[in-house]
Amino acid sequence: MTFARVLCLAWILGAASPIALAAEGDAQAQGNADAERPYKVVNGHVDRATFRGYLYYGDLCLRCHGPDGAGSSYAPSLVNSLKKLDKRQFEETVINGRKNVTTASENVMPAFGTNIDAVQHLEEIYAYLKARSDGVIGRGRPKRIGETDE
Amino acid sequence: MRSPVRVAVFSAALSLSAGLLAGTALANDQLIQMSKDPAQWVIPGGNYASQRYSPLKQINVDNVKNLHPVWTFSTGVLRGHEGGPLIVGDVMYVHTPFPNKVFALDLNNEGRILWVYEPKQDPNVIPVMCCDTVNRGVAYGDGKIILHQADTTVVALDAKTGKVVWSVKDDDPSKGATGTSAPLVVKNMVLVGVSGGEFGVRGHVTAYSLADGKQVWRAYSMGPDSDILFDPEKTTSMGKPVGKDSSLKTWQGDQWKIGGGDTWGWISYDPELNLVYYGSGNPSTWNPVQRPGDNKWSMTIFARDADTGVAKWVYQMTPWDQWDYDGVNEMILADVNVHGKPTKALVHFDRNGFAYVLDRTNGALLEAEKYDPAVNWATHVDMKTGRPQVVAQYAPGQQGEEHNTKGICPAALGSKDEQPASFSPDTGLFYVPTNHVCMDYEPFKVAYTAGQPYVGATLSMFPPKGEKNLGNFIAYDVNEGKIVWSDPEMFSVWSGALTTAGGVAFYGTLDGYLKAVDMKTGKELYKFKTPSGIIGNVTPFMHNGKEYIAVLSGVGGWAGIGMAAGLTEDTAGLGAVGAYKALNNYTQLGGVLTVFGLSD
């Protein structure tokens, strides 16, 4: 999804939430199919979009959620989270953030809706994490399709 | 045994503070006296020289095997607990990560809580804290406890009641600036640094009046000479005046305005020279291609006049950083032999894996040797220019964007991070908690948005090839520039070390052990598994004539983020399976102070 389309959708959907992201209407069926397997992996090598998702995960997410989406002492494993969250919930959480502050714990996910890199690479990051969550790729830097094995 | 020394010093301190009211004495005169009393621990680093050494010797190499926990205290906070308590008279002051509680505990009454301070802070500050909501402790001076909160509020509390005396905002958390470091009281001022290198926050150290919180001076790490408080003719680097615009010349365009160089580490002070010493962190972003130039004065040791903040000398360790080797680690001031010559030294174990020894009077570089043999990003430091000889194969900036540079040692964690080392005047050696981790590093282009992560690189971490341990606790000799002994640890050693006149060095481990070792040989003499991983600093004190050792456990911080799930999967088939064990199989969250002692 392009940045322009995000803004456009937000305008159409109005004030219900600061920015809403969803595959609406007749795009729904195709959207669900893509959402289930948003990555392409051949012999353990990933497509360009999934690889860029790995890179921008490192930029935006790693310092809280740990290397490779594996979770940390600070924030949950996204490999586990994406077994429960669907694409729409994932995107809403990234764009709007969320807070869970109690007397026992304080978990705050920031809102990335103003972050150009986050918005532009949101689908790629989802593709990467979904591939990790589905067990299609392992820890570490994934190889791109066409990249040689060493 | 009652401690007549402590009683005498404490009453001297009280009369000094009475003098202060009349405006005749300085808070640091009082602190210098109090820090000489081994019963108390009134400065985060133990003394102004940040030596973390205690002259106490009731606990020694012969009896430390009988050490045991005598009381414990839960902080009620789950996040990473860095730093350590202060002990002032009969009161212990314990701090926590966000929400940044401070507890005053009565040592005369089994740790009963005298008062609790809990600030109200906007929880939106939590996710702009790179790498967990840590706090590295409070400062004491003139009857006040000074706390640097996550939201950058610096607050002075009445040490007796916990009531707020004054409060000042240091920077803006909505732009990613946060408070994590321990303040230092110098003269009648309190000095604080700022965090935010992963959010493009331009670093600064600020001196506030201890009496009312009014700003006395502020020195940025980068920018025009008037911002960085440099005198182009008098401020020197490698013995020469730095000249005009020494920082601006090394940046492209306005990048310096979001250039990082944050000051989240420890501050030291030499009262005789009247100089304060600290280091600056990584330049922003982590993608070096977006910021060509030396990026001065990131990654720099600063010596500044305490009264004016004007820099006397500076030394940049890692020009044009390509690895996130922040230069913020503690500056240990020690009068030691360097190559056989008695020297007023500043000793600094940098993230980049070199142990730097400088003449602290003038900034002359005397020695720069690797303190972990795995270090490979540079072959050596040129002693004439002070610049590292970088190995192109391990230089991500030279390799370019979207190129994965492999096998760099150390990792971005550094050979050592903020966890402070200790210097023993008895052995003349430095005792250093270290990381033994390497990385692949891949930089790429990122956009800047205020208050959003500004990182621009991704990395994978792993132990050095063919090795299993991710950390070492070492003894280091600056006279010869070499490691004397090295104790391997399964995980990075992320706890501040302590040395004692009893011949015992103490440190904590990420899997939760407090360990005591023989300072001469490194032989383990005692260990106890605390409730959670230790990233806090070991702190000694004496009460009613008995010596105690205190430490905060509570895993977290960058260490907990990087290692909770293990560095690589066991199935990766890279061998050395033991090294890839996940920290979360050994320990869980939870802040607890454990106090150890000997039975009568």
mmCIF file with all atom_site columns, C-alpha atoms in Angstrom, chain B residues 413-493:
data_model
loop_
_atom_site.group_PDB
_atom_site.id
_atom_site.type_symbol
_atom_site.label_atom_id
_atom_site.label_alt_id
_atom_site.label_comp_id
_atom_site.label_asym_id
_atom_site.label_entity_id
_atom_site.label_seq_id
_atom_site.pdbx_PDB_ins_code
_atom_site.Cartn_x
_atom_site.Cartn_y
_atom_site.Cartn_z
_atom_site.occupancy
_atom_site.B_iso_or_equiv
_atom_site.pdbx_formal_charge
_atom_site.auth_seq_id
_atom_site.auth_comp_id
_atom_site.auth_asym_id
_atom_site.auth_atom_id
_atom_site.pdbx_PDB_model_num
ATOM 1  C CA . LEU B 1 413 ? 26.930 -3.631  22.331 1.00 0.00 ? 413 LEU B CA 1
ATOM 2  C CA . GLY B 1 414 ? 30.642 -2.859  22.490 1.00 0.00 ? 414 GLY B CA 1
ATOM 3  C CA . SER B 1 415 ? 33.378 -4.828  24.216 1.00 0.00 ? 415 SER B CA 1
ATOM 4  C CA . LYS B 1 416 ? 31.908 -3.087  27.235 1.00 0.00 ? 416 LYS B CA 1
ATOM 5  C CA . ASP B 1 417 ? 28.776 -0.972  27.584 1.00 0.00 ? 417 ASP B CA 1
ATOM 6  C CA . GLU B 1 418 ? 27.734 1.370   30.416 1.00 0.00 ? 418 GLU B CA 1
ATOM 7  C CA . GLN B 1 419 ? 28.450 -1.209  33.142 1.00 0.00 ? 419 GLN B CA 1
ATOM 8  C CA . PRO B 1 420 ? 31.295 0.485   35.014 1.00 0.00 ? 420 PRO B CA 1
ATOM 9  C CA . ALA B 1 421 ? 34.685 -1.086  35.719 1.00 0.00 ? 421 ALA B CA 1
ATOM 10 C CA . SER B 1 422 ? 36.577 -0.753  39.009 1.00 0.00 ? 422 SER B CA 1
ATOM 11 C CA . PHE B 1 423 ? 40.112 0.350   39.891 1.00 0.00 ? 423 PHE B CA 1
ATOM 12 C CA . SER B 1 424 ? 41.924 -1.029  42.924 1.00 0.00 ? 424 SER B CA 1
ATOM 13 C CA . PRO B 1 425 ? 44.737 1.126   44.313 1.00 0.00 ? 425 PRO B CA 1
ATOM 14 C CA . ASP B 1 426 ? 45.870 -2.014  46.188 1.00 0.00 ? 426 ASP B CA 1
ATOM 15 C CA . THR B 1 427 ? 46.671 -4.052  43.072 1.00 0.00 ? 427 THR B CA 1
ATOM 16 C CA . GLY B 1 428 ? 46.945 -1.147  40.624 1.00 0.00 ? 428 GLY B CA 1
ATOM 17 C CA . LEU B 1 429 ? 44.706 -3.131  38.258 1.00 0.00 ? 429 LEU B CA 1
ATOM 18 C CA . PHE B 1 430 ? 41.376 -2.416  36.571 1.00 0.00 ? 430 PHE B CA 1
ATOM 19 C CA . TYR B 1 431 ? 38.547 -4.956  36.849 1.00 0.00 ? 431 TYR B CA 1
ATOM 20 C CA . VAL B 1 432 ? 36.371 -4.845  33.777 1.00 0.00 ? 432 VAL B CA 1
ATOM 21 C CA . PRO B 1 433 ? 32.993 -6.445  32.983 1.00 0.00 ? 433 PRO B CA 1
ATOM 22 C CA . THR B 1 434 ? 33.021 -7.176  29.238 1.00 0.00 ? 434 THR B CA 1
ATOM 23 C CA . ASN B 1 435 ? 30.938 -8.366  26.290 1.00 0.00 ? 435 ASN B CA 1
ATOM 24 C CA . HIS B 1 436 ? 32.404 -10.888 23.874 1.00 0.00 ? 436 HIS B CA 1
ATOM 25 C CA . VAL B 1 437 ? 30.004 -10.576 20.946 1.00 0.00 ? 437 VAL B CA 1
ATOM 26 C CA . CYS B 1 438 ? 30.449 -9.932  17.204 1.00 0.00 ? 438 CYS B CA 1
ATOM 27 C CA . MET B 1 439 ? 27.995 -8.783  14.520 1.00 0.00 ? 439 MET B CA 1
ATOM 28 C CA . ASP B 1 440 ? 26.953 -8.413  10.903 1.00 0.00 ? 440 ASP B CA 1
ATOM 29 C CA . TYR B 1 441 ? 25.888 -4.797  10.188 1.00 0.00 ? 441 TYR B CA 1
ATOM 30 C CA . GLU B 1 442 ? 23.858 -3.547  7.245  1.00 0.00 ? 442 GLU B CA 1
ATOM 31 C CA . PRO B 1 443 ? 23.188 0.197   6.885  1.00 0.00 ? 443 PRO B CA 1
ATOM 32 C CA . PHE B 1 444 ? 20.395 1.635   4.741  1.00 0.00 ? 444 PHE B CA 1
ATOM 33 C CA . LYS B 1 445 ? 18.762 5.001   4.060  1.00 0.00 ? 445 LYS B CA 1
ATOM 34 C CA . VAL B 1 446 ? 16.196 6.311   6.531  1.00 0.00 ? 446 VAL B CA 1
ATOM 35 C CA . ALA B 1 447 ? 14.087 9.440   6.888  1.00 0.00 ? 447 ALA B CA 1
ATOM 36 C CA . TYR B 1 448 ? 14.049 11.628  9.997  1.00 0.00 ? 448 TYR B CA 1
ATOM 37 C CA . THR B 1 449 ? 10.758 12.211  11.813 1.00 0.00 ? 449 THR B CA 1
ATOM 38 C CA . ALA B 1 450 ? 10.905 13.966  15.199 1.00 0.00 ? 450 ALA B CA 1
ATOM 39 C CA . GLY B 1 451 ? 10.238 11.562  18.048 1.00 0.00 ? 451 GLY B CA 1
ATOM 40 C CA . GLN B 1 452 ? 10.506 8.473   15.825 1.00 0.00 ? 452 GLN B CA 1
ATOM 41 C CA . PRO B 1 453 ? 13.350 5.921   15.677 1.00 0.00 ? 453 PRO B CA 1
ATOM 42 C CA . TYR B 1 454 ? 16.196 7.155   13.457 1.00 0.00 ? 454 TYR B CA 1
ATOM 43 C CA . VAL B 1 455 ? 18.398 4.107   13.194 1.00 0.00 ? 455 VAL B CA 1
ATOM 44 C CA . GLY B 1 456 ? 19.102 3.147   9.591  1.00 0.00 ? 456 GLY B CA 1
ATOM 45 C CA . ALA B 1 457 ? 20.927 -0.120  10.143 1.00 0.00 ? 457 ALA B CA 1
ATOM 46 C CA . THR B 1 458 ? 20.094 -3.651  11.095 1.00 0.00 ? 458 THR B CA 1
ATOM 47 C CA . LEU B 1 459 ? 22.376 -6.144  12.737 1.00 0.00 ? 459 LEU B CA 1
ATOM 48 C CA . SER B 1 460 ? 22.755 -9.768  13.800 1.00 0.00 ? 460 SER B CA 1
ATOM 49 C CA . MET B 1 461 ? 24.872 -10.706 16.771 1.00 0.00 ? 461 MET B CA 1
ATOM 50 C CA . PHE B 1 462 ? 26.817 -13.878 17.618 1.00 0.00 ? 462 PHE B CA 1
ATOM 51 C CA . PRO B 1 463 ? 29.828 -14.966 19.667 1.00 0.00 ? 463 PRO B CA 1
ATOM 52 C CA . PRO B 1 464 ? 33.333 -14.766 18.127 1.00 0.00 ? 464 PRO B CA 1
ATOM 53 C CA . LYS B 1 465 ? 34.014 -17.639 15.745 1.00 0.00 ? 465 LYS B CA 1
ATOM 54 C CA . GLY B 1 466 ? 34.514 -20.960 17.490 1.00 0.00 ? 466 GLY B CA 1
ATOM 55 C CA . GLU B 1 467 ? 33.785 -19.574 20.954 1.00 0.00 ? 467 GLU B CA 1
ATOM 56 C CA . LYS B 1 468 ? 30.956 -20.180 23.400 1.00 0.00 ? 468 LYS B CA 1
ATOM 57 C CA . ASN B 1 469 ? 31.144 -17.469 26.030 1.00 0.00 ? 469 ASN B CA 1
ATOM 58 C CA . LEU B 1 470 ? 29.498 -14.116 25.366 1.00 0.00 ? 470 LEU B CA 1
ATOM 59 C CA . GLY B 1 471 ? 31.302 -12.285 28.174 1.00 0.00 ? 471 GLY B CA 1
ATOM 60 C CA . ASN B 1 472 ? 34.428 -12.116 30.297 1.00 0.00 ? 472 ASN B CA 1
ATOM 61 C CA . PHE B 1 473 ? 35.310 -10.530 33.607 1.00 0.00 ? 473 PHE B CA 1
ATOM 62 C CA . ILE B 1 474 ? 38.899 -9.370  33.249 1.00 0.00 ? 474 ILE B CA 1
ATOM 63 C CA . ALA B 1 475 ? 41.741 -7.804  35.223 1.00 0.00 ? 475 ALA B CA 1
ATOM 64 C CA . TYR B 1 476 ? 43.637 -5.263  33.118 1.00 0.00 ? 476 TYR B CA 1
ATOM 65 C CA . ASP B 1 477 ? 47.028 -3.629  33.647 1.00 0.00 ? 477 ASP B CA 1
ATOM 66 C CA . VAL B 1 478 ? 47.428 -0.183  32.069 1.00 0.00 ? 478 VAL B CA 1
ATOM 67 C CA . ASN B 1 479 ? 51.136 -0.034  32.897 1.00 0.00 ? 479 ASN B CA 1
ATOM 68 C CA . GLU B 1 480 ? 51.784 -2.626  30.224 1.00 0.00 ? 480 GLU B CA 1
ATOM 69 C CA . GLY B 1 481 ? 48.490 -2.371  28.352 1.00 0.00 ? 481 GLY B CA 1
ATOM 70 C CA . LYS B 1 482 ? 47.532 -6.015  28.738 1.00 0.00 ? 482 LYS B CA 1
ATOM 71 C CA . ILE B 1 483 ? 44.987 -8.407  30.208 1.00 0.00 ? 483 ILE B CA 1
ATOM 72 C CA . VAL B 1 484 ? 46.234 -10.041 33.432 1.00 0.00 ? 484 VAL B CA 1
ATOM 73 C CA . TRP B 1 485 ? 43.499 -12.662 33.785 1.00 0.00 ? 485 TRP B CA 1
ATOM 74 C CA . SER B 1 486 ? 40.129 -13.311 32.177 1.00 0.00 ? 486 SER B CA 1
ATOM 75 C CA . ASP B 1 487 ? 37.183 -15.257 33.597 1.00 0.00 ? 487 ASP B CA 1
ATOM 76 C CA . PRO B 1 488 ? 34.809 -16.460 30.868 1.00 0.00 ? 488 PRO B CA 1
ATOM 77 C CA . GLU B 1 489 ? 31.053 -15.954 31.419 1.00 0.00 ? 489 GLU B CA 1
ATOM 78 C CA . MET B 1 490 ? 28.192 -17.613 29.518 1.00 0.00 ? 490 MET B CA 1
ATOM 79 C CA . PHE B 1 491 ? 26.532 -14.221 28.892 1.00 0.00 ? 491 PHE B CA 1
ATOM 80 C CA . SER B 1 492 ? 27.847 -10.654 28.644 1.00 0.00 ? 492 SER B CA 1
ATOM 81 C CA . VAL B 1 493 ? 28.871 -9.269  32.011 1.00 0.00 ? 493 VAL B CA 1
#
